[in-house]
CSV table of C-alpha atoms and ligand atoms in Angstrom, one decimal:
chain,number,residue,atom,x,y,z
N,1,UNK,CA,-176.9,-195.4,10.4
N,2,UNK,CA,-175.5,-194.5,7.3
N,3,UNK,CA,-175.4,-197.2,4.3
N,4,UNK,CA,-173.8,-197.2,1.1
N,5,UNK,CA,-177.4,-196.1,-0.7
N,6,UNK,CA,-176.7,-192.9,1.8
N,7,UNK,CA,-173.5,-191.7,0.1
N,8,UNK,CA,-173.8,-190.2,-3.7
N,9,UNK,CA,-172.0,-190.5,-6.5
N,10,UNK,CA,-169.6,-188.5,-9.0
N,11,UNK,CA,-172.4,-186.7,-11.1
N,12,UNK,CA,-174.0,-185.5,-8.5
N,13,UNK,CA,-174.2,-182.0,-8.0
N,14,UNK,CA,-173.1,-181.7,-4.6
N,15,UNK,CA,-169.9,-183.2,-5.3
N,16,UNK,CA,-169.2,-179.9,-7.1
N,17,UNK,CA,-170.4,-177.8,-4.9
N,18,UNK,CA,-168.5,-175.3,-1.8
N,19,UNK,CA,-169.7,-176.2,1.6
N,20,UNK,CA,-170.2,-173.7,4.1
N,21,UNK,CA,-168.8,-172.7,7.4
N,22,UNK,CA,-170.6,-174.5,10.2
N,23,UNK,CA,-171.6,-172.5,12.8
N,24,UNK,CA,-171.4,-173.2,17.1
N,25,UNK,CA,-172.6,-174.2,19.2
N,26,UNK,CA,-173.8,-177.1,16.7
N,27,UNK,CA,-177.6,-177.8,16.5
N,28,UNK,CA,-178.6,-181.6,17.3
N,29,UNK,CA,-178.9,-182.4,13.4
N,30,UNK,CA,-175.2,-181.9,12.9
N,31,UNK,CA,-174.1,-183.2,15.8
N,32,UNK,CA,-175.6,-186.4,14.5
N,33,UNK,CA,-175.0,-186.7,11.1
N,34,UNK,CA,-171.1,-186.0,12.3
N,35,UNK,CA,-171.5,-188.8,14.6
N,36,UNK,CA,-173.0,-191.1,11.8
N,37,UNK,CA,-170.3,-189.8,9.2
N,38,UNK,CA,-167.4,-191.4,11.9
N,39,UNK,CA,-169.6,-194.3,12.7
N,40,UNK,CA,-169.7,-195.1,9.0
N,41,UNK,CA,-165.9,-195.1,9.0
N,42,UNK,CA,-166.0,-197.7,12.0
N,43,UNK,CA,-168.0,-200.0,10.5
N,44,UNK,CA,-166.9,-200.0,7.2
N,45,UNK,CA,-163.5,-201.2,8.6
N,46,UNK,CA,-165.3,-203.7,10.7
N,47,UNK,CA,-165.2,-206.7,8.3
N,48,UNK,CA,-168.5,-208.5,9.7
N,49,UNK,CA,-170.5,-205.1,9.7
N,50,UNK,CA,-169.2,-204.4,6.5
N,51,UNK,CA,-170.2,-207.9,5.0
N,52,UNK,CA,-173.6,-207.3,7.1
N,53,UNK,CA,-174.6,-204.3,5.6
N,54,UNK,CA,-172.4,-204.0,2.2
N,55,UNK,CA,-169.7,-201.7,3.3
N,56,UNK,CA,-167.3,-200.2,1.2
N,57,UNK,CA,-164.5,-200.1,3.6
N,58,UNK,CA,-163.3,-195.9,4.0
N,59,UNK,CA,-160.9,-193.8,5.7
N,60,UNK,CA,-162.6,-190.4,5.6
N,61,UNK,CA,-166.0,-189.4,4.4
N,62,UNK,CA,-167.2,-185.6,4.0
N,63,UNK,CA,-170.5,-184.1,4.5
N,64,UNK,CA,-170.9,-183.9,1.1
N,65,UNK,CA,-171.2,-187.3,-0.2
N,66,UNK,CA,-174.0,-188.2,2.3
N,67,UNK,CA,-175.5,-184.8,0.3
N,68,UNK,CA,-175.0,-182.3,3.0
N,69,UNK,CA,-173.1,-178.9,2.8
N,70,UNK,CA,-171.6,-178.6,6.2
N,71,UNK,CA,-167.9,-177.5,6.0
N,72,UNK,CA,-166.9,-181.2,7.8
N,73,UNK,CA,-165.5,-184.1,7.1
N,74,UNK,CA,-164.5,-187.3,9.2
N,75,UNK,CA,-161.5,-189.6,9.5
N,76,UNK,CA,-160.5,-192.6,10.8
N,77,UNK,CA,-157.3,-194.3,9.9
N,78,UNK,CA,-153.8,-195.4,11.4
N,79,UNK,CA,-151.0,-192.9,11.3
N,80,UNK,CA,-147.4,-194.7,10.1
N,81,UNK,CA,-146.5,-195.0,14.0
N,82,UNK,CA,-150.0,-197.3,14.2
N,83,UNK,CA,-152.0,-194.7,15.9
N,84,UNK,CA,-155.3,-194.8,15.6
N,85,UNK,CA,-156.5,-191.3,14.5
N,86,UNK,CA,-160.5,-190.6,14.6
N,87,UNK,CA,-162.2,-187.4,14.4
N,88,UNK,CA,-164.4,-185.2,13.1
N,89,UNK,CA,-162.8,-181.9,11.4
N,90,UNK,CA,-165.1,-179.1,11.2
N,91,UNK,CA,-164.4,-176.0,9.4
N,92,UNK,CA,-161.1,-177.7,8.6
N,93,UNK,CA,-158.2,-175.4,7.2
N,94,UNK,CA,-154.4,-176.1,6.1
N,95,UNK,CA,-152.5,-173.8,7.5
N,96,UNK,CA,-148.7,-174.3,6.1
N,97,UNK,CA,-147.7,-177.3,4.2
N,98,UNK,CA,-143.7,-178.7,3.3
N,99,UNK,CA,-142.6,-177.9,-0.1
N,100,UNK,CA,-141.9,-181.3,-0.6
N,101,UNK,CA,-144.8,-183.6,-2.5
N,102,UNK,CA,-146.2,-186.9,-2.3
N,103,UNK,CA,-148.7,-189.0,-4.0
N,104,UNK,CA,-150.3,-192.6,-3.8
N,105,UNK,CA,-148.2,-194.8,-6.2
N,106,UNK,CA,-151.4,-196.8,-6.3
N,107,UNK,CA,-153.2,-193.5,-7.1
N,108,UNK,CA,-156.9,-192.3,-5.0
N,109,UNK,CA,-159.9,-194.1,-4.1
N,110,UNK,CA,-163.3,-192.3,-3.4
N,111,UNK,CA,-166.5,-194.0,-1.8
N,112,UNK,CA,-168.6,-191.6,-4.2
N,113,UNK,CA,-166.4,-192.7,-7.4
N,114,UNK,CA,-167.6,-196.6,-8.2
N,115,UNK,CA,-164.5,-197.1,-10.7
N,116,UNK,CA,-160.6,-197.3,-10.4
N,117,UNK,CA,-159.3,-193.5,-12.0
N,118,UNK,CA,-155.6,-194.5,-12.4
N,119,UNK,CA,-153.0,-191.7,-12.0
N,120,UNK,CA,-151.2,-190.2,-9.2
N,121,UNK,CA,-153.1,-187.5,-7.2
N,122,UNK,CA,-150.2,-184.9,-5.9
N,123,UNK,CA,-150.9,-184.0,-2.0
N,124,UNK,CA,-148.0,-182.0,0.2
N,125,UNK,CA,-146.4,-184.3,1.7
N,126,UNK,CA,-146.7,-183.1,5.3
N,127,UNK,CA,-149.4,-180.2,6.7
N,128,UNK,CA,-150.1,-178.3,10.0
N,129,UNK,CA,-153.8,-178.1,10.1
N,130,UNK,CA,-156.7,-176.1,11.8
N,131,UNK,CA,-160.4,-177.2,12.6
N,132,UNK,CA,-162.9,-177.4,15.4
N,133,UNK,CA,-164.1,-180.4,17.3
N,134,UNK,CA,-167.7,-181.0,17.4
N,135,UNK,CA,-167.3,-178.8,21.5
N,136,UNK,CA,-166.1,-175.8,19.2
N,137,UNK,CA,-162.7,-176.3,20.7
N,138,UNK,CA,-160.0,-175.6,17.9
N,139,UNK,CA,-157.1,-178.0,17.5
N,140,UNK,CA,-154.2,-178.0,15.9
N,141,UNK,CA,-152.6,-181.1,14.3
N,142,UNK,CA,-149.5,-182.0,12.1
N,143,UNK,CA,-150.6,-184.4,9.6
N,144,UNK,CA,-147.5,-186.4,7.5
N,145,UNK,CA,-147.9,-189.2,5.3
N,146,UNK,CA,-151.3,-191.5,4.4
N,147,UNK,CA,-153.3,-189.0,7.0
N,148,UNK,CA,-152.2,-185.8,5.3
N,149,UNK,CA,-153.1,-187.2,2.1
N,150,UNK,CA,-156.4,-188.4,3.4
N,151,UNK,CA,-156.8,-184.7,5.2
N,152,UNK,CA,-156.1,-182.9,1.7
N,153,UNK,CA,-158.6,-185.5,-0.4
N,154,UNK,CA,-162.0,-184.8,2.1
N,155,UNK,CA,-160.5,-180.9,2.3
N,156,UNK,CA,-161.4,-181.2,-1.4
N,157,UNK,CA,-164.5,-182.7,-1.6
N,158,UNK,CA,-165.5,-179.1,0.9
N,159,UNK,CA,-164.7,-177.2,-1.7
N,160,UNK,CA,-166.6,-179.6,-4.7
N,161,UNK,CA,-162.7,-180.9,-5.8
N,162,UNK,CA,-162.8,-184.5,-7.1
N,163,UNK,CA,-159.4,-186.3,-6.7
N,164,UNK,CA,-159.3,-187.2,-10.0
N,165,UNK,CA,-159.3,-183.2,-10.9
N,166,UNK,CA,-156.0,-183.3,-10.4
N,167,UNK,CA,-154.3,-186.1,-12.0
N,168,UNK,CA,-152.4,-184.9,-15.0
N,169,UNK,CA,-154.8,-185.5,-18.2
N,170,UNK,CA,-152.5,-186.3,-20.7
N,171,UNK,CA,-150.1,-188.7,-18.7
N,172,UNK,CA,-151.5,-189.7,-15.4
N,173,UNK,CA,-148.5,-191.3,-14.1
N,174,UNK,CA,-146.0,-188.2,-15.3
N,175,UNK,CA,-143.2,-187.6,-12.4
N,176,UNK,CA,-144.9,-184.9,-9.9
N,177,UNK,CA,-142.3,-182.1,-9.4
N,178,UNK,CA,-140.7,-182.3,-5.8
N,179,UNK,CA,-142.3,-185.4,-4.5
N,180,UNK,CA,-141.4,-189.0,-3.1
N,181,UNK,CA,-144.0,-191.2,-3.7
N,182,UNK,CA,-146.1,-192.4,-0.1
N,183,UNK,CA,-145.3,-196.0,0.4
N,184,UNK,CA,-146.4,-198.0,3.8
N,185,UNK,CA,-144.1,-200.4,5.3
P,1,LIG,ZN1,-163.6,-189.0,-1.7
């Protein structure tokens, strides 16, 4: 099971570092630790195994903040319809995204960054994307509001992006061309 202790922190040098391709059929250790990733996300959403076991409650979590650099990530989160969407995304890609913007007027959290980082993170506001399932069957999926933006944040952290990298430095709440911000009803 994994536990807060389990995920690293900003300053670590995995955080900054590319993951790589996963390769099929999976071996037994991935399969697991992908298993544990979504599991994490389950019960940090759980309010009494999150109080249990000191849960920061998260909607996606990538291999590399539990220090692992397998090209997958895992979410778990209601679309705006109230579906619940849970998988694992291996080897995920974007394969077109709208011109149009978005952003979290609230700005981005991060289970590996122990600190508010005010600013608005600028995501497409809608993506078509590509990954496998842990069977090596590829699926396609388009992703609009707080899922695409949760899809483009773990995205980043495969390829060692922080979200905070791109919050304008000098004024982190300056307009973002072409985008409304992401507000849930
Ligand atoms: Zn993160």
């Amino acid at each position: 099971m994994i536990l807060m202790d389990d995920i690293i922190r900003e300053g670590h040098p995995t955080l900054r570092t590319k993951t790589e391709e996963v390769q099929f059929p999976l071996t037994d250790e991935i399969k697991q630790l992908a298993t544990d990733m979504l599991q994490f996300l389950i019960n940090s959403q759980d309010p009494e195994i999150a109080d249990k076991y000191d849960l920061r409650s998260g909607i996606g979590l990538a291999a590399n903040q539990v220090n692992s650099l397998h090209r997958m990530f895992a979410l778990h989160l209601k679309d705006d319809k109230g579906e619940q969407l849970s998988f694992i995304a291996i080897n995920p890609k974007i394969v077109s995204h709208s011109v149009e913007n978005t952003y979290l007027p609230t700005g981005e959290g991060c289970l590996s960054v122990d600190r508010n980082v005010p600013g608005y993170v600028p995501r497409h506001a809608r993506i078509t994307v590509k990954f496998k399932t842990m069977d090596g069957e590829e699926k396609k999926m388009r992703l609009t509001g707080l899922p695409a933006i949760a899809f483009q944040h773990e995205l980043d952290h495969l390829n060692g992006i922080m979200f905070y990298d791109r919050i304008n430095e000098k004024n982190p709440f300056a307009e973002i061309p072409d985008a409304v911000p992401y507000e849930r009803d």
